[in-house]
Tab-separated table of C-alpha atoms and ligand atoms in Angstrom:
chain	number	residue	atom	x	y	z
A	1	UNK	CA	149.550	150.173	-9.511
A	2	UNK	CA	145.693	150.892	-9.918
A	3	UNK	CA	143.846	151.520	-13.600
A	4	UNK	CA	143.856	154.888	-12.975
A	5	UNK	CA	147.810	155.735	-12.468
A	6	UNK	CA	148.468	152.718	-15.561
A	7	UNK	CA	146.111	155.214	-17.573
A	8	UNK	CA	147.930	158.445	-16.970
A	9	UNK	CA	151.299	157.067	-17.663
A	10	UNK	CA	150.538	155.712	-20.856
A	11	UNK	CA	146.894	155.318	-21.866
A	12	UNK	CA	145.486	151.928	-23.409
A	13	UNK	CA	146.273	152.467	-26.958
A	14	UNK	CA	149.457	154.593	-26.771
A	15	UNK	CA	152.496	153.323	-27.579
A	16	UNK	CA	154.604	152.510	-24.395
A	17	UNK	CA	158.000	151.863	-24.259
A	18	UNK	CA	160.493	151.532	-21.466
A	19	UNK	CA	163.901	151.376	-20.077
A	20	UNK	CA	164.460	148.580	-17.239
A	21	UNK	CA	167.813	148.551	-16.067
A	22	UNK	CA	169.080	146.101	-13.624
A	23	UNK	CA	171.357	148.536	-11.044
A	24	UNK	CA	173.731	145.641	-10.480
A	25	UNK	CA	176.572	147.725	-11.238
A	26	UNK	CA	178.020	151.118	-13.740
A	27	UNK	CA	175.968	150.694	-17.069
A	28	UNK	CA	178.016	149.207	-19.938
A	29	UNK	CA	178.128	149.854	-23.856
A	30	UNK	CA	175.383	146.963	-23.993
A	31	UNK	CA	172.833	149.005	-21.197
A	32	UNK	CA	173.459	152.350	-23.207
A	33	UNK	CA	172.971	150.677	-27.101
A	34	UNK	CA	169.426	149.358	-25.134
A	35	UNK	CA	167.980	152.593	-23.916
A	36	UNK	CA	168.795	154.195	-26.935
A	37	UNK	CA	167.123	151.681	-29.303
A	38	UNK	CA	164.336	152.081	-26.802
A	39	UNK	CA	164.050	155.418	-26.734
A	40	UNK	CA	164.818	156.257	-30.663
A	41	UNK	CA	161.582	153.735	-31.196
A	42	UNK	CA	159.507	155.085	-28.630
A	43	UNK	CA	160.054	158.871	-29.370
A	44	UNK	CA	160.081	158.160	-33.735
A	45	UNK	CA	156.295	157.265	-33.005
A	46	UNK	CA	155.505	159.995	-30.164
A	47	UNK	CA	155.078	157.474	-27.601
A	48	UNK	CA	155.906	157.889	-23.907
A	49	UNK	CA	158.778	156.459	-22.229
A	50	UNK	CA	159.315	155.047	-18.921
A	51	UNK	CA	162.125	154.156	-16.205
A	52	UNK	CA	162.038	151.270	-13.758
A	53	UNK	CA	164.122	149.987	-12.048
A	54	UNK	CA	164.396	146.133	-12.372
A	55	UNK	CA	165.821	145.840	-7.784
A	56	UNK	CA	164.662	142.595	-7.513
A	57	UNK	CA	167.466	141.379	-5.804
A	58	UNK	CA	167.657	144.819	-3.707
A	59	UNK	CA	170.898	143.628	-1.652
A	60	UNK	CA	172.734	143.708	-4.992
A	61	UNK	CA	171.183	146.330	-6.237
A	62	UNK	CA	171.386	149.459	-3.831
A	63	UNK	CA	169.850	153.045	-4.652
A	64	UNK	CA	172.868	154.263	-5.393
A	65	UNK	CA	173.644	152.723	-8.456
A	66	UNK	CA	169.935	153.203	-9.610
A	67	UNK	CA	170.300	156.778	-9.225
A	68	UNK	CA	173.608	156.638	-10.916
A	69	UNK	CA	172.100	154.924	-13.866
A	70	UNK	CA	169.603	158.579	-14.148
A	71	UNK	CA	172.733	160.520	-14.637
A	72	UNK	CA	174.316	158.884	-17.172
A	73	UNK	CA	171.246	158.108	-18.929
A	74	UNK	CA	170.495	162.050	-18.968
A	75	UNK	CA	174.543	162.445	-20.140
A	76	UNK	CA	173.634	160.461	-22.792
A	77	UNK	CA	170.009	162.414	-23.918
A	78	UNK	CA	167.862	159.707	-22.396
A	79	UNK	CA	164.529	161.615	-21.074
A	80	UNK	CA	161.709	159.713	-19.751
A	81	UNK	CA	158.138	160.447	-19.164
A	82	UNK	CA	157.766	158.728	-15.951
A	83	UNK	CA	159.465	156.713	-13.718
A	84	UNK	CA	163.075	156.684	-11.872
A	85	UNK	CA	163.553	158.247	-8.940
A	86	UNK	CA	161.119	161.247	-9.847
A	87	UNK	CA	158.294	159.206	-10.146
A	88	UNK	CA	158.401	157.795	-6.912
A	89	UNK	CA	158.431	153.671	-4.979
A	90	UNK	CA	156.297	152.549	-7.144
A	91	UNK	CA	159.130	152.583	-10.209
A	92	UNK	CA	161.341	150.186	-7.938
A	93	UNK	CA	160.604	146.285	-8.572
A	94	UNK	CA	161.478	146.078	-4.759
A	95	UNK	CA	158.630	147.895	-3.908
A	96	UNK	CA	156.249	146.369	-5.939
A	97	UNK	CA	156.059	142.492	-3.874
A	98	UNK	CA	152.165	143.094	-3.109
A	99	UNK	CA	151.328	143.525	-6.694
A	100	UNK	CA	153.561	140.154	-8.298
A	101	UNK	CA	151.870	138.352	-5.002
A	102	UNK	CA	148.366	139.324	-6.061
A	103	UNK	CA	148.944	137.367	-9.790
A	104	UNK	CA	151.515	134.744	-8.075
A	105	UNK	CA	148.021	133.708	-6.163
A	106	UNK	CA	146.423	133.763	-9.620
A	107	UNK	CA	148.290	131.415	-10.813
A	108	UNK	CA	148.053	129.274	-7.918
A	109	UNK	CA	144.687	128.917	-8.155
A	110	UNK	CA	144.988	127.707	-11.296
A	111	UNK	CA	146.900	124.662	-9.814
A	112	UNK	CA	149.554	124.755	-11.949
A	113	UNK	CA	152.094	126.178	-9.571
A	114	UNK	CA	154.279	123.932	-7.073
A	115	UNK	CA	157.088	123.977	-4.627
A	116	UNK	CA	160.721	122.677	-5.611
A	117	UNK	CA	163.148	121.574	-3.103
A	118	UNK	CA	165.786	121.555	-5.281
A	119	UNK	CA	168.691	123.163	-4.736
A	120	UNK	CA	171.058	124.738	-7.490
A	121	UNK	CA	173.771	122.311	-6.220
A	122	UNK	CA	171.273	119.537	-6.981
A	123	UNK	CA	170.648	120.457	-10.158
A	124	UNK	CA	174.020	121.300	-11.843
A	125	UNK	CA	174.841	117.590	-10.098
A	126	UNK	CA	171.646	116.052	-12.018
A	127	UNK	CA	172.285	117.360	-15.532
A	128	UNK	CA	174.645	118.733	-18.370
A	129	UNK	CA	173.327	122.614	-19.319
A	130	UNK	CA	170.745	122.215	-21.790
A	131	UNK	CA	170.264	125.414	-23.347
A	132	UNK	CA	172.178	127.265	-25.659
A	133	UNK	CA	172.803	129.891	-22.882
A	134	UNK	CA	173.992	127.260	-20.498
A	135	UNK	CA	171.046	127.204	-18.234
A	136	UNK	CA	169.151	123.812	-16.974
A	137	UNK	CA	165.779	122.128	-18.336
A	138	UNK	CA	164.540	121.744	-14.968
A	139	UNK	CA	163.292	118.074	-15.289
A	140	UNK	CA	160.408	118.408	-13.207
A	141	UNK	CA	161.896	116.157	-9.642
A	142	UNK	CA	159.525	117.840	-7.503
A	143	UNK	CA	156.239	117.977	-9.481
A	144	UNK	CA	154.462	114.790	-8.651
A	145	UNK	CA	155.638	115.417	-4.549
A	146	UNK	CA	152.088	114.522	-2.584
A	147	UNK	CA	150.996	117.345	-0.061
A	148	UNK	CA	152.395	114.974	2.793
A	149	UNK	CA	155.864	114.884	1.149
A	150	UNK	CA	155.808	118.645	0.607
A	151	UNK	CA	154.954	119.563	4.295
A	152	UNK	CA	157.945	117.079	5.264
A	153	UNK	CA	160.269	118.529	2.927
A	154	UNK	CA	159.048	122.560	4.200
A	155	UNK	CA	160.461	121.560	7.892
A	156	UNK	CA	163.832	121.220	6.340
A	157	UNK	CA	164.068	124.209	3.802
A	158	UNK	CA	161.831	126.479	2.439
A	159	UNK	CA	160.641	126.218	-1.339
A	160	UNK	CA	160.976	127.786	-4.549
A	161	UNK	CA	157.829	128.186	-6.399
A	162	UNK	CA	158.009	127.017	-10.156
A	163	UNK	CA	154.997	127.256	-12.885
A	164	UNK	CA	154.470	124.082	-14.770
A	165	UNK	CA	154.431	124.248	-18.115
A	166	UNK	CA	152.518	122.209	-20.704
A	167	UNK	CA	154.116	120.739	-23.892
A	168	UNK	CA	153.448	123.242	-26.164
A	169	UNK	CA	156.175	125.072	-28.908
A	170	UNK	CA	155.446	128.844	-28.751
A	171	UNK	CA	155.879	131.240	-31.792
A	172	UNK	CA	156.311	134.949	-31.950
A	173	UNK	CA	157.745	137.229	-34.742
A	174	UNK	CA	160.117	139.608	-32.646
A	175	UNK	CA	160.489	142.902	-34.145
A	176	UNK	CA	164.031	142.651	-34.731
A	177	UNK	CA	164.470	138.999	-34.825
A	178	UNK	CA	162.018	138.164	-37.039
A	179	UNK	CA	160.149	134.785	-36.205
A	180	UNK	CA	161.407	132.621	-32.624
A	181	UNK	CA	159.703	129.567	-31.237
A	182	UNK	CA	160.064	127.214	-28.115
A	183	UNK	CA	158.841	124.538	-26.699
A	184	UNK	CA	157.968	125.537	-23.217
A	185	UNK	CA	158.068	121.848	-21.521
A	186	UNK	CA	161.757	120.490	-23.987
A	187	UNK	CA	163.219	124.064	-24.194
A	188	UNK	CA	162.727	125.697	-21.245
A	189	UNK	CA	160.735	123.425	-18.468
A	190	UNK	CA	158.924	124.763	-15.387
A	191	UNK	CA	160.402	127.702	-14.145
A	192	UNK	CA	160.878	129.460	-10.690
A	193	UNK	CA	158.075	132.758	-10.523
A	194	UNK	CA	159.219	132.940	-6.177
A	195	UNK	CA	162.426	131.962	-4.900
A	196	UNK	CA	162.807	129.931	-1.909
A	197	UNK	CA	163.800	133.503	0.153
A	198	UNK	CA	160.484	134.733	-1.041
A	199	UNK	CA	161.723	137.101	-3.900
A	200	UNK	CA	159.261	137.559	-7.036
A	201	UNK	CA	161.350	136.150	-10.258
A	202	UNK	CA	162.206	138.203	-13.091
A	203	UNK	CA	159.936	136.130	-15.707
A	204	UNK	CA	157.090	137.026	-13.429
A	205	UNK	CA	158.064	140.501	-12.533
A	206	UNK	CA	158.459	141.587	-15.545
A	207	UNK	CA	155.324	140.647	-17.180
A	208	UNK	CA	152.931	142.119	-14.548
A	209	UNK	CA	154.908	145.655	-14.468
A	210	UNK	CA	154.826	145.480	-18.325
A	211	UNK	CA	151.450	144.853	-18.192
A	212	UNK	CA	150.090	147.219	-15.234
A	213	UNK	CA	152.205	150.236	-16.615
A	214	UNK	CA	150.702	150.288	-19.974
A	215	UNK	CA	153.848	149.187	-21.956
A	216	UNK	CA	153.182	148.387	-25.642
A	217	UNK	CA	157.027	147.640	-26.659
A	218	UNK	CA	159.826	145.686	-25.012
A	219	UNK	CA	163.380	146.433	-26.362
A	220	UNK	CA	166.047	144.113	-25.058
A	221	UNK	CA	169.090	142.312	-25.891
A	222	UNK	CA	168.676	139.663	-27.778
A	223	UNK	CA	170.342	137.392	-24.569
A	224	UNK	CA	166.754	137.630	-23.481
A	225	UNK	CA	165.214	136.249	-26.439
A	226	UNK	CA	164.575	132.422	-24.535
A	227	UNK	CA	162.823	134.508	-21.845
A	228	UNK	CA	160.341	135.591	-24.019
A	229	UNK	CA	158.547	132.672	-24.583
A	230	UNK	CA	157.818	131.970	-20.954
A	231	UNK	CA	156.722	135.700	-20.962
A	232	UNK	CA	154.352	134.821	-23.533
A	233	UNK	CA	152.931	132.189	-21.440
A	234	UNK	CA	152.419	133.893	-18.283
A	235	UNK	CA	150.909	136.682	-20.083
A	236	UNK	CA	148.516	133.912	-21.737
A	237	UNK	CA	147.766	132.803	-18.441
A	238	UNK	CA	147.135	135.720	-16.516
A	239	UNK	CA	144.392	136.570	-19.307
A	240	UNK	CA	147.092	140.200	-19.555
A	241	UNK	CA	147.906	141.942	-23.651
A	242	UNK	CA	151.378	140.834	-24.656
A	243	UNK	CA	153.583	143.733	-25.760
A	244	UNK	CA	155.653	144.016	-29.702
A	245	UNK	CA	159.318	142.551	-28.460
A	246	UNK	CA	162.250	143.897	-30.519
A	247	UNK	CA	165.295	141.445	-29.129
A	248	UNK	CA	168.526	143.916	-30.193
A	249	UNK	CA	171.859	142.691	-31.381
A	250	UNK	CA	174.435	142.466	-28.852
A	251	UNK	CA	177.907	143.943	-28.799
A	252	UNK	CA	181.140	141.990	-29.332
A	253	UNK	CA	185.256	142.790	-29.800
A	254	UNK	CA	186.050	142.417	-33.434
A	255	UNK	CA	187.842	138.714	-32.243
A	256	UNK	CA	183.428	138.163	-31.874
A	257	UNK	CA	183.698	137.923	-28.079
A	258	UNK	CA	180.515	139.270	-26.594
A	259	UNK	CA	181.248	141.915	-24.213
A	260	UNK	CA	179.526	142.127	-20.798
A	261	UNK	CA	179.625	144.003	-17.795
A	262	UNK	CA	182.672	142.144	-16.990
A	263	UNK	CA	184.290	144.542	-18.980
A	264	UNK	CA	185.055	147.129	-16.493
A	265	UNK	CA	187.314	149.508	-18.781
A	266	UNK	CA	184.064	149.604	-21.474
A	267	UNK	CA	181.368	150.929	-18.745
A	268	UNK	CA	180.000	154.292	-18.503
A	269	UNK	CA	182.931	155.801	-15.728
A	270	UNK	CA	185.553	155.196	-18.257
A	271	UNK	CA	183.821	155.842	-21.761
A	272	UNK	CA	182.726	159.394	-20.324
A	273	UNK	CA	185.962	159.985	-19.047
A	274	UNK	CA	187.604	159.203	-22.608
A	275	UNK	CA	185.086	160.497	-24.574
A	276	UNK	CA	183.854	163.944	-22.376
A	277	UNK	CA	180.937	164.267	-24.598
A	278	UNK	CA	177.720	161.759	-25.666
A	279	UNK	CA	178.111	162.458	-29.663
A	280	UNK	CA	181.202	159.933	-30.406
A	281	UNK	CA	179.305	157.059	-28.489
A	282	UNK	CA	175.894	157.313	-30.111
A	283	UNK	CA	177.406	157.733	-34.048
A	284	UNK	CA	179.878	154.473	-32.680
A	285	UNK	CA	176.748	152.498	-31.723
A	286	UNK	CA	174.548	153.781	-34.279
A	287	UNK	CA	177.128	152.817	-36.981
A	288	UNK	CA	177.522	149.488	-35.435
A	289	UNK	CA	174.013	148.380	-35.396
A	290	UNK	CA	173.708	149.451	-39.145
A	291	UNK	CA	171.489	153.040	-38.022
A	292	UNK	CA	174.374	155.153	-39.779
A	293	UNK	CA	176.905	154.029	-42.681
A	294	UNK	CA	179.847	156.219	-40.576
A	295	UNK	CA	180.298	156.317	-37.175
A	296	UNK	CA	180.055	160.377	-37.437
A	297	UNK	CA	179.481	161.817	-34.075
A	298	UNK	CA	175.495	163.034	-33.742
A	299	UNK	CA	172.767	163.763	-31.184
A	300	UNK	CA	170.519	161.245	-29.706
A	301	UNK	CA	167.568	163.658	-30.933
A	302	UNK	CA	169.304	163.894	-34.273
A	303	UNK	CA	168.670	160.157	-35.147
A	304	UNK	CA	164.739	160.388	-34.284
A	305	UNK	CA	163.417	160.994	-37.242
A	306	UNK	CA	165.495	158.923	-39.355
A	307	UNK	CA	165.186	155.930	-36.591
A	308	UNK	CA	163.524	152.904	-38.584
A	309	UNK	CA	163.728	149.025	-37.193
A	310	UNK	CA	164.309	147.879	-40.406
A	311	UNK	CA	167.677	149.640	-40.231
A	312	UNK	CA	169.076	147.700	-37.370
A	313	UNK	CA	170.890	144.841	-38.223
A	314	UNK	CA	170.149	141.214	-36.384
A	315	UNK	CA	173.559	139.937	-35.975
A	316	UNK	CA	175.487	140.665	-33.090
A	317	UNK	CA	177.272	144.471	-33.607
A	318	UNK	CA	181.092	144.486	-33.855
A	319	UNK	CA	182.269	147.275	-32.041
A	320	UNK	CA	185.563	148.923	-33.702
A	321	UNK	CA	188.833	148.008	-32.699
A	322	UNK	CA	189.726	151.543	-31.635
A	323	UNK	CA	187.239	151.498	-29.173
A	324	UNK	CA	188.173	147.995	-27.817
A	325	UNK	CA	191.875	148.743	-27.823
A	326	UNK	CA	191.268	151.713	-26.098
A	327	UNK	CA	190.405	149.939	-23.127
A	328	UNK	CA	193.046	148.008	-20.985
A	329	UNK	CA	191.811	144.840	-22.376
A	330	UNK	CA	193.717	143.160	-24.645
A	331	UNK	CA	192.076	141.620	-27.904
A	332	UNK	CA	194.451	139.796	-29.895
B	401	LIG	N1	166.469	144.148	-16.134
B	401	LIG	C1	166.953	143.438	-17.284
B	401	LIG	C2	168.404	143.797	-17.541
B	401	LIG	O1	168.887	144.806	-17.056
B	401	LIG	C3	166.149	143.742	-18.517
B	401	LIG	C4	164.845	143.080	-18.487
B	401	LIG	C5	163.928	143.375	-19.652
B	401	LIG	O2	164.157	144.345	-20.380
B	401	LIG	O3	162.977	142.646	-19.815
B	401	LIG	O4	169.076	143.050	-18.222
């Protein structure tokens, strides 16, 4: 995206915020709490909002689904300023493999990027999950390969491309979460910014579409939080303005099971179908994440101008029982 198109979707000082849904599937309670946080933040401070859709993987991730996301998103009184289907290719991460190429060779050149050989299978053998989401330390097998060992192990199967990163503990204060810090070489290790089939990764993605379309603000769940600091980094290095990161609470049964998109009966076909109308949902999520005392039903546009981050809670959001036993999963 040039200078000029970054500048008309959201200028350099304006604030910037943006939805960027995955379409791996129906949206769940957890998408719809996200773009509402997003949107009540962006729209309390008369900042423009954008759509894109986060296709990476476009196999699993087909039109369809992207388009459905629009119409529930304008069901629930999500508007957007740019982006989605209206605003053309460019809003599609699996359109946009020329621009992450142009700062992949970037950070190439700053030699800190090599190929791995590993494959997943090799890794889960090597190690125990590290991290508190269950994810690997990659522990760094293919680093010191010499050119000649590289261009062996290329005839047999092609690489992924992973960043190496020094030992240094990163700090940010999220906007939500208050302060976070990591140490990108014990926490998190080098990490994969091309897969071996040639697909851009997310860490990558995301920070150069971010960063070319003018966004100021990232709201997220807070299962992203251990991304961040590897976002921080890439910004660093790719001399790019970080944005203000609110991680948001995620949503669990009252038994404290997080709920995910696993949860079929809780995604947007079968809420809209029991609730016929946006107003129960928002004052239910609103009341959950501390915005309202009573989960009263009320319009998205009603909660603007009382919207405030220091309203929403940290802790992961209980959602009532009701709602949960609604459903035809059972929570005992
Ligand atoms: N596409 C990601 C998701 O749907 C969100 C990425 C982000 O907001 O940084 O979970």
């Amino acid at each position: 995206m040039s200078n000029g198109l970054q500048e008309r979707q959201c200028g350099k000082m304006a604030v910037c915020g943006r939805f960027a849904p995955t379409p791996s599937g129906r949206m769940h309670l957890g998408n719809l709490l996200c773009a509402m946080l997003s949107w009540l933040s962006v729209r309390a401070k008369g900042g423009r909002y954008l759509l894109r859709i986060e296709d990476l993987d476009a196999v699993r991730c087909p039109r369809s689904l992207a388009d459905q996301i629009e119409e529930d998103l304008k069901w629930f009184g999500v508007d957007w300023d740019d982006g989605g289907s209206a605003g053309g290719e460019a809003w599609y991460q699996s359109t946009r493999s020329v621009i992450y190429e142009r700062y992949f060779h970037r950070l190439e050149r700053s030699g800190m990027v090599y190929p791995c050989f590993c494959s997943r299978a090799e890794l889960h053998a090597a190690q125990a999950p590290h991290r508190s989401d269950g994810t690997y330390v990659y522990p760094g097998t293919c680093r010191g390969l010499t050119a000649e060992q590289a261009v062996e192990k290329r005839k047999k199967r092609p690489p992924a491309m992973r960043l190496h990163v020094p030992d240094r503990t990163i700090s940010f204060i999220d906007g939500c979460q208050g302060v976070y810090t990591e140490n990108l070489a014990h926490d998190c290790g080098d990490f994969i910014i091309r897969r071996s089939d040639g697909v851009y990764g997310y860490q990558l993605a995301v920070v150069v579409d971010d960063a070319e379309m003018g966004v100021t603000e990232v709201v997220r769940g807070r299962d992203l939080l251990q991304s961040t600091p590897r976002q921080l980094y890439l910004y660093e290095q790719l001399g790019l303005a970080a944005p203000q990161f609110y991680h948001i609470p995620l949503l669990t049964a009252p038994d404290c099971r997080r709920l995910s998109k696993r949860d079929g009966d809780l995604d947007l076909d079968a809420l809209r179908a029991r609730f016929g109308r946006p107003e129960p949902m928002i004052g239910m999520l609103a009341a959950a994440v501390g915005l309202r005392p009573t989960a009263q039903p009320v319009a998205l546009t009603d909660l603007v101008q009382e919207f405030s981050w220091d309203k929403v809670s940290r802790t992961d959001a209980v959602l009532p029982r009701n709602i949960v036993q609604g459903s035809s999963i059972s929570y005992r």
